[in-house]
Coordinates of C-alpha atoms in Angstrom, one line a residue:
X374 CA -35.4 -25.6 -101.6
X375 CA -34.1 -23.6 -98.5
X376 CA -37.3 -22.2 -97.9
X377 CA -39.9 -25.0 -98.1
X378 CA -36.9 -27.2 -95.4
X379 CA -37.3 -24.2 -92.8
X380 CA -41.1 -23.7 -93.9
X381 CA -41.4 -27.9 -93.0
X382 CA -38.9 -27.7 -89.8
X383 CA -41.5 -24.9 -88.6
X384 CA -44.4 -26.7 -89.4
X385 CA -42.9 -29.9 -87.3
X386 CA -42.5 -27.6 -84.5
X387 CA -45.7 -25.7 -84.6
X388 CA -48.4 -28.4 -85.0
X389 CA -47.4 -30.4 -81.9
X390 CA -48.9 -28.3 -79.4
X391 CA -52.1 -27.3 -81.1
X392 CA -52.7 -30.6 -81.9
X393 CA -51.8 -31.9 -78.4
X394 CA -54.5 -32.6 -75.7
X395 CA -54.6 -29.0 -74.9
X396 CA -55.8 -28.0 -78.2
X397 CA -59.2 -26.6 -77.4
X398 CA -57.8 -24.4 -74.7
X399 CA -55.1 -23.2 -76.5
X400 CA -57.2 -22.4 -79.6
X401 CA -60.0 -21.0 -77.6
X402 CA -57.6 -18.6 -76.3
X403 CA -55.8 -18.0 -79.4
X404 CA -58.6 -17.1 -80.9
X405 CA -59.5 -14.3 -78.1
X406 CA -56.1 -13.0 -78.4
X407 CA -56.5 -12.6 -82.3
X408 CA -60.3 -11.3 -81.6
X409 CA -59.0 -8.4 -79.6
X410 CA -56.3 -7.6 -82.2
X411 CA -59.0 -6.7 -84.7
X412 CA -61.1 -4.9 -81.8
X413 CA -57.8 -2.8 -82.0
X414 CA -58.2 -2.1 -85.9
X415 CA -60.9 -1.4 -85.6
X416 CA -60.5 1.3 -83.5
X417 CA -57.8 2.1 -85.8
X418 CA -60.1 3.1 -88.5
X419 CA -62.8 4.9 -85.8
X420 CA -59.6 6.9 -85.3
X421 CA -58.6 7.3 -88.7
X422 CA -62.4 8.8 -89.1
X423 CA -61.5 11.0 -86.3
X424 CA -58.7 12.6 -88.0
X425 CA -61.3 13.7 -90.8
X426 CA -63.8 15.4 -88.4
X427 CA -61.2 16.7 -86.2
X428 CA -59.1 18.4 -88.6
X429 CA -61.8 19.7 -90.6
X430 CA -62.8 21.3 -87.4
X431 CA -59.7 22.9 -86.7
X432 CA -59.3 24.1 -90.4
X433 CA -63.3 25.7 -89.9
X434 CA -62.1 26.9 -86.8
X435 CA -65.3 25.5 -85.4
X436 CA -64.5 25.8 -81.4
X437 CA -68.2 24.0 -80.3
X438 CA -67.1 20.7 -81.8
X439 CA -63.4 20.7 -80.0
X440 CA -64.1 19.7 -76.6
X441 CA -66.8 17.3 -78.0
X442 CA -63.8 15.7 -80.1
X443 CA -61.2 15.7 -77.8
X444 CA -63.8 13.7 -75.9
X445 CA -64.6 11.4 -78.6
X446 CA -60.8 10.7 -78.6
X447 CA -60.5 9.8 -74.6
X448 CA -62.4 7.2 -75.1
X449 CA -61.5 5.4 -78.3
X450 CA -58.4 5.8 -76.7
X451 CA -58.8 4.7 -73.4
X452 CA -60.9 1.6 -74.8
X453 CA -57.7 0.5 -77.3
X454 CA -55.2 0.9 -74.2
X455 CA -57.5 -1.3 -72.1
X456 CA -57.8 -4.2 -75.2
X457 CA -54.2 -3.4 -76.3
X458 CA -53.2 -4.5 -72.2
X459 CA -55.4 -7.6 -72.1
X460 CA -54.1 -8.7 -75.3
X461 CA -50.2 -8.8 -74.7
X462 CA -51.1 -10.0 -71.2
X463 CA -52.9 -13.3 -72.9
X464 CA -50.7 -14.0 -75.4
X465 CA -48.1 -13.8 -72.5
X466 CA -50.3 -16.7 -70.6
X467 CA -51.1 -18.6 -74.3
X468 CA -46.6 -17.8 -74.6
X469 CA -46.4 -20.0 -71.1
X470 CA -48.9 -22.1 -71.5
X471 CA -47.3 -23.3 -75.5
X472 CA -43.7 -23.3 -73.9
X473 CA -44.3 -25.3 -71.0
X474 CA -46.0 -28.1 -73.5
X475 CA -42.9 -28.0 -75.5
X476 CA -40.4 -28.0 -72.9
X477 CA -42.1 -31.0 -71.1
X478 CA -42.2 -33.2 -74.2
X479 CA -38.5 -31.9 -75.2
X480 CA -37.0 -33.1 -71.2
X481 CA -39.2 -36.1 -71.8
X482 CA -37.6 -37.2 -75.5
X483 CA -34.5 -36.2 -74.3
X484 CA -34.1 -38.0 -70.9
X485 CA -36.2 -41.7 -72.1
X486 CA -33.9 -44.3 -73.3
X487 CA -30.9 -42.9 -72.3
X488 CA -31.2 -40.5 -75.3
X489 CA -29.2 -37.6 -73.1
X490 CA -26.3 -40.3 -73.4
X491 CA -26.3 -41.8 -76.6
X492 CA -26.4 -37.6 -78.0
X493 CA -23.1 -36.6 -76.1
X494 CA -21.4 -35.9 -79.5
X495 CA -24.3 -35.7 -81.7
X496 CA -25.7 -32.4 -81.3
X497 CA -23.9 -28.8 -79.2
X498 CA -25.6 -27.5 -76.2
X499 CA -28.5 -29.2 -75.8
X500 CA -29.5 -27.5 -72.3
X501 CA -29.6 -24.2 -74.5
X502 CA -31.9 -26.2 -77.1
X503 CA -34.2 -26.3 -74.4
X504 CA -34.1 -24.1 -72.0
X505 CA -33.6 -20.6 -74.8
X506 CA -34.5 -22.0 -78.2
X507 CA -38.3 -23.3 -76.9
X508 CA -39.0 -19.9 -75.0
X509 CA -37.5 -18.0 -78.6
X510 CA -39.7 -20.0 -80.9
X511 CA -42.7 -19.8 -78.8
X512 CA -42.2 -16.3 -78.8
X513 CA -41.2 -15.4 -81.8
X514 CA -44.1 -17.6 -83.7
X515 CA -46.7 -16.3 -81.5
X516 CA -45.7 -12.6 -82.2
X517 CA -45.2 -13.1 -85.8
X518 CA -48.8 -15.1 -86.3
X519 CA -50.7 -12.5 -84.0
X520 CA -48.8 -9.5 -85.6
X521 CA -49.2 -10.9 -89.7
X522 CA -53.0 -11.5 -88.5
X523 CA -53.8 -8.4 -87.3
X524 CA -51.7 -6.0 -90.2
X525 CA -53.7 -8.7 -92.5
X526 CA -56.7 -6.8 -90.6
X527 CA -55.5 -3.3 -90.5
X528 CA -54.8 -3.8 -94.6
X529 CA -58.6 -5.1 -95.7
X530 CA -59.9 -2.2 -93.5
X531 CA -57.5 0.6 -94.3
X532 CA -57.6 -0.8 -97.8
X533 CA -60.7 0.5 -98.4
X534 CA -60.9 3.7 -96.4
X535 CA -57.7 4.3 -99.0
X536 CA -58.9 3.1 -102.1
X537 CA -62.2 5.9 -101.3
X538 CA -60.0 8.3 -100.2
X539 CA -57.9 8.4 -103.5
X540 CA -60.3 9.2 -105.7
X541 CA -58.7 8.5 -109.5
X542 CA -55.6 9.6 -111.1
X543 CA -55.6 10.8 -114.7
X544 CA -52.4 9.2 -116.5
X545 CA -51.8 10.2 -119.9
X546 CA -49.7 8.3 -122.2
X547 CA -49.4 9.1 -126.1
X548 CA -52.3 11.1 -125.9
X549 CA -54.5 8.8 -124.8
X550 CA -55.6 8.8 -120.7
X551 CA -55.4 6.0 -118.3
X552 CA -57.8 6.2 -115.2
X553 CA -56.5 4.9 -112.1
X554 CA -58.7 4.6 -109.9
X555 CA -57.6 4.3 -105.7
X556 CA -54.1 4.7 -107.4
X557 CA -52.8 5.7 -103.4
X558 CA -53.5 2.2 -102.7
X559 CA -51.8 0.8 -106.0
X560 CA -48.9 2.6 -105.3
X561 CA -48.7 1.8 -101.5
X562 CA -49.1 -2.6 -102.7
X563 CA -46.0 -1.2 -105.4
X564 CA -43.9 0.5 -102.9
X565 CA -44.2 -2.7 -100.3
X566 CA -43.6 -5.1 -102.7
X567 CA -40.4 -3.5 -104.1
X568 CA -39.5 -3.0 -100.1
X569 CA -40.0 -6.9 -98.9
X570 CA -37.9 -7.9 -101.7
X571 CA -35.2 -5.5 -101.2
X572 CA -35.1 -6.2 -97.7
X573 CA -34.9 -9.8 -98.0
X574 CA -31.8 -9.0 -100.6
X575 CA -30.2 -7.0 -97.6
X576 CA -30.7 -8.9 -94.8
X577 CA -31.0 -12.6 -95.7
X578 CA -27.7 -13.5 -94.8
X579 CA -28.7 -12.3 -90.7
X580 CA -30.6 -16.1 -90.6
X581 CA -27.2 -17.6 -90.8
X582 CA -25.5 -15.8 -88.4
X583 CA -28.2 -15.5 -85.8
X584 CA -27.5 -19.4 -86.1
X585 CA -24.0 -19.1 -85.5
X586 CA -24.2 -16.5 -82.9
X587 CA -25.9 -18.6 -80.4
X588 CA -23.6 -21.8 -81.0
X589 CA -20.7 -19.4 -80.2
X590 CA -22.3 -17.5 -77.1
X591 CA -22.9 -21.6 -75.9
X592 CA -19.8 -22.8 -76.7
X593 CA -17.9 -19.6 -74.4
X594 CA -20.4 -20.8 -71.5
X595 CA -19.9 -24.6 -71.7
X596 CA -16.6 -23.9 -71.3
X597 CA -16.8 -21.4 -68.8
X598 CA -19.0 -24.6 -66.7
X599 CA -16.2 -26.9 -67.5
X600 CA -14.2 -25.3 -65.3
X601 CA -16.4 -24.1 -62.4
X602 CA -16.9 -28.1 -62.3
X603 CA -13.2 -29.7 -62.8
X604 CA -12.0 -26.1 -60.4
X605 CA -9.5 -28.4 -57.9
X606 CA -8.2 -30.5 -60.7
X607 CA -7.1 -27.0 -63.1
X608 CA -5.5 -25.7 -59.8
X609 CA -3.4 -28.5 -59.3
X610 CA -2.3 -28.3 -62.5
X611 CA -1.8 -24.4 -62.2
X612 CA -3.8 -24.3 -65.9
X613 CA -5.2 -20.9 -65.7
X614 CA -3.5 -19.8 -69.0
X615 CA -4.2 -22.6 -70.8
X616 CA -8.4 -21.8 -69.7
X617 CA -7.6 -18.2 -70.4
X618 CA -6.6 -19.2 -74.0
X619 CA -9.1 -21.4 -74.4
X620 CA -12.0 -18.8 -72.9
X621 CA -10.2 -16.3 -75.9
X622 CA -10.7 -18.5 -78.5
X623 CA -14.2 -19.5 -77.8
X624 CA -14.8 -15.6 -77.2
X625 CA -13.3 -14.6 -80.5
X626 CA -15.2 -16.4 -81.9
X627 CA -18.3 -14.9 -80.6
X628 CA -17.3 -11.0 -80.8
X629 CA -15.9 -11.9 -84.6
X630 CA -19.7 -13.5 -85.9
X631 CA -20.8 -10.7 -84.1
X632 CA -19.2 -7.4 -85.4
X633 CA -20.8 -9.6 -89.1
X634 CA -24.4 -9.9 -87.2
X635 CA -23.9 -5.7 -86.2
X636 CA -22.7 -4.9 -89.6
X637 CA -25.1 -7.0 -91.7
X638 CA -27.7 -5.3 -89.0
X639 CA -26.5 -1.9 -90.0
X640 CA -27.0 -2.6 -93.2
X641 CA -31.0 -3.8 -92.8
X642 CA -31.4 -0.7 -90.5
X643 CA -30.0 1.7 -92.9
X644 CA -32.7 0.4 -95.6
X645 CA -35.9 -0.3 -93.7
X646 CA -35.2 3.0 -91.4
X647 CA -34.9 5.1 -94.7
X648 CA -37.7 2.7 -96.3
X649 CA -40.2 3.9 -93.2
X650 CA -39.2 7.5 -93.6
X651 CA -40.0 8.2 -97.1
X652 CA -43.2 6.7 -96.3
X653 CA -44.4 9.1 -94.3
X654 CA -43.6 12.4 -97.1
X655 CA -44.9 10.3 -100.0
X656 CA -48.6 10.3 -99.0
X657 CA -48.6 13.6 -98.4
X658 CA -46.9 15.0 -101.4
X659 CA -48.9 12.6 -103.8
X660 CA -52.7 13.7 -101.9
X661 CA -50.7 17.4 -102.2
X662 CA -52.5 18.9 -105.4
X663 CA -56.2 17.5 -104.8
X664 CA -55.3 19.6 -101.6
X665 CA -53.8 22.9 -103.1
X666 CA -57.0 22.7 -105.4
X667 CA -59.7 22.5 -102.7
X668 CA -60.8 18.7 -104.0
X669 CA -60.0 17.6 -100.1
X670 CA -59.8 19.4 -96.9
X671 CA -57.1 19.1 -94.5
X672 CA -59.1 16.3 -92.4
X673 CA -59.0 14.8 -96.0
X674 CA -55.1 15.1 -95.7
X675 CA -54.3 14.1 -92.5
X676 CA -56.9 10.6 -93.3
X677 CA -54.9 9.8 -96.6
X678 CA -51.9 10.0 -94.2
X679 CA -52.9 8.3 -91.8
X680 CA -54.4 5.3 -93.8
X681 CA -51.9 5.6 -96.3
X682 CA -49.5 4.5 -93.2
X683 CA -51.7 2.2 -91.9
X684 CA -51.7 0.0 -95.5
X685 CA -48.4 1.0 -96.2
X686 CA -46.9 -0.3 -92.4
X687 CA -49.3 -3.5 -93.2
X688 CA -47.7 -4.1 -96.8
X689 CA -44.4 -3.6 -95.4
X690 CA -44.5 -6.2 -92.1
X691 CA -42.3 -8.5 -93.6
X692 CA -40.1 -5.9 -93.7
X693 CA -40.1 -4.4 -90.5
X694 CA -40.4 -8.0 -88.6
X695 CA -37.2 -9.3 -91.2
X696 CA -34.3 -8.9 -88.2
X697 CA -37.3 -10.9 -86.1
X698 CA -38.0 -13.5 -89.0
X699 CA -34.7 -14.3 -89.4
X700 CA -34.1 -14.9 -85.7
X701 CA -36.9 -17.1 -85.8
X702 CA -35.1 -19.6 -88.8
X703 CA -31.8 -19.4 -86.9
X704 CA -33.9 -21.2 -83.9
X705 CA -35.9 -23.3 -85.9
X706 CA -32.9 -24.8 -87.6
X707 CA -31.1 -25.0 -84.2
X708 CA -34.5 -27.1 -83.0
X709 CA -35.0 -29.3 -85.9
X710 CA -31.3 -30.4 -85.9
X711 CA -31.5 -31.2 -81.9
X712 CA -35.2 -33.3 -83.3
X713 CA -33.5 -35.1 -85.7
X714 CA -30.5 -35.6 -83.5
X715 CA -32.6 -37.2 -81.3
X716 CA -34.4 -39.1 -83.3
X717 CA -31.3 -40.6 -84.5
X718 CA -30.0 -41.6 -81.2
X719 CA -33.6 -43.3 -80.3
X720 CA -32.9 -45.1 -83.4
X721 CA -29.5 -46.7 -82.7
X722 CA -30.3 -49.6 -81.1
X723 CA -28.3 -52.5 -80.3
X724 CA -29.3 -56.3 -81.1
X725 CA -29.0 -57.4 -77.5
X726 CA -32.0 -60.0 -76.6
X727 CA -32.5 -60.2 -73.2
X728 CA -33.9 -63.5 -71.6
X729 CA -35.0 -65.0 -68.5
X730 CA -32.5 -67.2 -66.5
X731 CA -32.1 -68.4 -62.9
X732 CA -28.3 -66.7 -63.3
X733 CA -26.4 -63.9 -64.8
X734 CA -25.7 -65.5 -68.5
X735 CA -23.7 -64.4 -71.4
X736 CA -24.3 -65.7 -74.6
X737 CA -22.5 -64.9 -78.0
X738 CA -21.9 -61.5 -76.7
X739 CA -20.0 -59.2 -79.2
X740 CA -18.9 -55.9 -78.5
X741 CA -17.4 -53.0 -80.8
X742 CA -15.9 -49.2 -80.9
X743 CA -18.4 -47.2 -82.9
X744 CA -15.3 -47.1 -85.4
X745 CA -16.0 -50.8 -86.0
X746 CA -12.9 -52.1 -84.3
X747 CA -14.4 -55.1 -81.9
X748 CA -13.4 -55.8 -78.4
X749 CA -14.7 -58.4 -77.3
X750 CA -16.4 -61.7 -79.6
X751 CA -18.7 -64.0 -78.6
X752 CA -18.5 -63.8 -75.0
X753 CA -20.5 -66.6 -73.4
X754 CA -20.3 -67.2 -69.6
X755 CA -22.6 -67.7 -66.7
X756 CA -22.1 -66.3 -63.2
X757 CA -23.9 -68.2 -60.1
X758 CA -26.1 -66.0 -58.0
X759 CA -24.4 -64.5 -54.4
X760 CA -20.9 -65.2 -56.4
X761 CA -18.3 -62.4 -58.1
X762 CA -17.0 -62.2 -61.1
X763 CA -13.5 -59.8 -62.0
X764 CA -13.1 -58.0 -65.3
X765 CA -9.3 -57.0 -65.4
X766 CA -7.2 -56.4 -68.5
X767 CA -4.9 -53.6 -69.9
X768 CA -6.4 -49.8 -69.9
X769 CA -8.6 -49.3 -72.9
X770 CA -9.1 -53.1 -73.6
X771 CA -13.3 -52.1 -73.1
X772 CA -14.2 -53.0 -69.4
X773 CA -16.1 -50.3 -68.9
X774 CA -17.6 -50.5 -72.3
X775 CA -18.5 -54.3 -71.3
X776 CA -20.3 -53.0 -68.4
X777 CA -22.1 -50.2 -70.9
X778 CA -23.3 -53.0 -72.5
X779 CA -24.8 -55.1 -69.6
X780 CA -26.5 -51.9 -68.3
X781 CA -27.8 -51.6 -72.4
X782 CA -26.5 -48.0 -72.9
X783 CA -23.9 -49.0 -75.6
X784 CA -24.9 -49.7 -79.1
X785 CA -22.7 -51.1 -80.8
X786 CA -23.0 -54.6 -79.1
X787 CA -25.0 -58.2 -80.4
X788 CA -25.7 -61.3 -78.3
X789 CA -27.9 -62.2 -75.3
X790 CA -28.2 -61.6 -71.9
X791 CA -30.0 -63.5 -69.3
X792 CA -31.4 -62.3 -65.8
X793 CA -33.4 -63.9 -63.6
X794 CA -37.2 -62.3 -63.8
X795 CA -37.6 -59.6 -61.4
X796 CA -33.8 -59.0 -61.0
X797 CA -33.1 -55.4 -58.7
X798 CA -29.7 -54.3 -60.9
X799 CA -27.8 -51.2 -59.7
X800 CA -24.4 -50.2 -61.4
X801 CA -21.7 -47.3 -60.0
X802 CA -19.3 -45.4 -62.2
X803 CA -16.1 -44.6 -61.2
X804 CA -17.4 -41.1 -60.6
X805 CA -20.6 -41.5 -58.5
X806 CA -23.0 -38.6 -59.6
X807 CA -24.1 -36.2 -56.9
X808 CA -27.5 -34.3 -57.8
X809 CA -27.5 -31.0 -56.2
X810 CA -30.1 -30.7 -52.9
X811 CA -30.0 -32.4 -50.2
X812 CA -27.7 -34.7 -48.7
X813 CA -30.9 -37.4 -48.1
X814 CA -31.4 -36.8 -52.1
X815 CA -27.9 -37.7 -52.7
X816 CA -27.6 -40.9 -50.7
X817 CA -31.0 -42.3 -52.2
X818 CA -30.4 -40.8 -55.7
X819 CA -32.4 -42.0 -58.3
X820 CA -35.2 -42.4 -55.4
X821 CA -37.0 -39.5 -55.0
X822 CA -37.3 -38.1 -51.0
X823 CA -41.0 -39.3 -50.9
X824 CA -39.6 -42.9 -51.7
X825 CA -36.4 -42.3 -48.7
X826 CA -36.1 -45.5 -45.9
X827 CA -36.4 -43.9 -42.5
X828 CA -33.9 -41.0 -41.0
X829 CA -32.4 -43.9 -38.6
X830 CA -31.5 -46.5 -41.1
X831 CA -29.6 -43.4 -43.3
X832 CA -27.5 -42.2 -40.5
X833 CA -27.2 -46.0 -39.8
X834 CA -25.8 -46.7 -43.4
X835 CA -23.9 -43.5 -43.2
X836 CA -21.7 -44.9 -40.3
X837 CA -21.6 -48.3 -42.0
X838 CA -19.3 -46.8 -44.4
X839 CA -17.4 -44.9 -42.1
X840 CA -19.3 -41.6 -42.9
X841 CA -20.9 -40.7 -39.6
X842 CA -19.9 -37.2 -39.6
X843 CA -22.8 -36.7 -42.8
X844 CA -25.6 -38.4 -40.4
X845 CA -26.4 -35.2 -38.9
X846 CA -26.7 -33.4 -42.4
X847 CA -29.3 -35.1 -44.0
X848 CA -31.0 -32.1 -44.8
X849 CA -28.1 -29.9 -45.3
X850 CA -28.4 -28.7 -49.1
X851 CA -24.6 -28.1 -50.9
X852 CA -23.1 -29.0 -54.1
X853 CA -21.7 -32.7 -52.6
X854 CA -19.7 -33.7 -54.9
X855 CA -18.1 -30.4 -54.5
X856 CA -17.7 -31.1 -50.4
X857 CA -16.6 -34.4 -50.6
X858 CA -13.7 -36.1 -51.8
X859 CA -14.0 -38.3 -54.3
X860 CA -13.4 -41.4 -51.8
X861 CA -16.1 -40.2 -49.5
X862 CA -18.1 -40.3 -52.7
X863 CA -17.3 -43.6 -53.7
X864 CA -18.2 -44.7 -49.8
X865 CA -21.8 -43.0 -50.4
X866 CA -22.2 -44.9 -53.2
X867 CA -21.7 -48.2 -51.4
X868 CA -24.1 -47.1 -48.8
X869 CA -26.5 -46.7 -51.6
X870 CA -25.9 -50.0 -52.4
X871 CA -27.0 -50.8 -49.1
X872 CA -30.2 -49.4 -49.1
X873 CA -31.6 -50.7 -52.3
X874 CA -30.5 -54.5 -51.6
X875 CA -30.1 -55.2 -55.1
X876 CA -29.5 -58.7 -56.5
X877 CA -26.6 -57.7 -59.0
X878 CA -24.2 -54.9 -58.8
X879 CA -21.8 -53.9 -61.2
X880 CA -19.0 -51.7 -60.1
X881 CA -16.6 -49.6 -62.7
X882 CA -13.8 -49.0 -60.7
X883 CA -15.9 -47.8 -58.2
X884 CA -13.4 -48.2 -55.1
X885 CA -10.2 -46.4 -57.3
X886 CA -10.4 -43.5 -54.9
X887 CA -10.4 -45.7 -51.4
X888 CA -6.9 -47.1 -50.2
X889 CA -6.7 -51.2 -50.3
X890 CA -8.0 -51.6 -46.3
X891 CA -10.9 -49.6 -47.0
X892 CA -11.7 -51.2 -50.6
X893 CA -11.7 -54.4 -48.4
X894 CA -14.1 -53.0 -45.8
X895 CA -16.3 -52.4 -48.5
X896 CA -16.3 -55.0 -50.1
X897 CA -16.8 -57.2 -47.0
X898 CA -19.2 -55.2 -45.7
X899 CA -22.0 -55.6 -49.2
X900 CA -21.0 -59.3 -48.5
X901 CA -22.2 -59.1 -44.9
X902 CA -25.1 -57.1 -45.5
X903 CA -25.7 -58.6 -48.8
X904 CA -25.2 -62.0 -48.7
X905 CA -27.2 -63.1 -51.7
X906 CA -25.9 -60.4 -54.0
X907 CA -24.2 -61.0 -57.6
X908 CA -21.1 -58.7 -58.0
X909 CA -19.3 -57.9 -60.8
X910 CA -16.7 -55.7 -60.9
X911 CA -13.8 -53.6 -63.0
X912 CA -10.6 -53.3 -61.3
X913 CA -7.0 -52.8 -61.9
X914 CA -5.8 -54.0 -58.4
X915 CA -4.2 -57.0 -57.3
X916 CA -6.1 -57.2 -54.2
X917 CA -9.1 -57.9 -55.4
X918 CA -8.5 -61.4 -56.5
X919 CA -9.5 -62.4 -53.7
X920 CA -12.4 -60.8 -52.9
X921 CA -13.7 -62.8 -56.1
X922 CA -14.5 -65.9 -57.1
X923 CA -14.2 -65.7 -60.9
X924 CA -11.8 -63.8 -63.7
X925 CA -12.7 -62.4 -67.0
X926 CA -9.4 -61.2 -68.6
X927 CA -10.1 -59.2 -72.2
X928 CA -6.9 -58.3 -74.1
X929 CA -8.9 -55.1 -76.4
X930 CA -8.6 -57.6 -79.4
X931 CA -11.9 -59.2 -79.0
X932 CA -10.4 -62.4 -77.1
X933 CA -10.7 -63.1 -73.3
X934 CA -9.7 -65.8 -71.1
X935 CA -12.3 -66.9 -68.4
X936 CA -11.2 -68.9 -65.1
X937 CA -11.9 -69.5 -61.9
X938 CA -9.9 -67.9 -59.1
X939 CA -8.7 -70.0 -56.3

């Protein structure tokens, strides 16, 4: 059952690219790579025939044939090298194209419909799934697929050679003679079959260990990334010891699992190497009686040894590749799980209906937590255009969750929200997001830089929000979330509002880091520059009351009070 689930997961991941809009180019390139590998097998067969001729010439002291055969070997080897190099090069080209397609599709799925937001607690390390696991899936899948087809061709070609070279073996059982034709081929078949079964027995636990190893490694990296993102807060708290404890806890999980991985890999390597070394001497032992009885010459012995080795390698493909297959299985489990979580997140939709209305109109809006606890029951209100609503209440009563619901990113809600047709809406969180790159990009986010207003307007807006020192740094590429204080970041967010000129702006404690005079200044600036904007604010300060027309007070138990401020 587990194998069936694994194959189903592999096929789901595999089929996308090969049935996509790029399928014909991809299939053509894959066919060419496979053809090159088939050509390599053909050259190996020719080289096997060369062994017979060359070693017979050595045994018979035929010096006149020596240099001719060396030249023939050189020609075969040179051709093989050229084909082998281009087979790898074109396979890597196919890997790049496949990985690009998969990465773009996963990024689109992750970013569409706020899946990245809904997935916060459902999947571990989505960045690793997209950046590392897709790369590993493509590389391992393509390597195993082409390797399998090459070894299948090798088996067909050298199986015939080994069958013809083996002759027959007579087995006496109770006075009855049994003649086994191509006995070395059958022995190789049985030897490899038993070897594959035992390799699975020895190494099957590697799949789970590889899966866990990637998870623990990613958790450890994420812990360090969190410290980097919150370095100032940690420094203020003098939290180095606590963070070291966290590092050690995560890293100990990495090392503990790695030790188990090492032990299982050691057992598998003992088995695989012993299996491979035994396969070198076995054909010589089995063919030695025919050689010493002068049925075959030295060249025939060497050709048998070479052919047996090729057949055994082909039949032992899964033994030699077991570690790779285990890694691929772990990658498939991770990617399949990530894909499933994204599909689940996309299917989680709230029961909010949207409608056209001349102004912001909320009807029978109910909001709850994932646990089922109701934060708001049947809220209905109408907010006239150009007016301001202040949402108040104790911490944890659902003020920010109400804004998430209005933004359409909260799944546990029902009701109806009406807005004018074509209304432009903007939401400001308490901590603004500043993307990496130039200050211009941070200032106009989420617009692209090509859509940026003229520099004069950007500089004028920075001066309006009292950030004149930044007006000459529009092209400076820095980590602005570290350089600017939270108060400066919140003023930069107000500059975004002025540049975007929305019809509705929702502020989730967007002035919490500003002093009261500066807060008043920012709200007055909105009114002066955007006199028609409708404002909905979440806040705690009493000073906010004089900046709004209506108060919506929540008690966190589903009840609310709506009153005019005057």
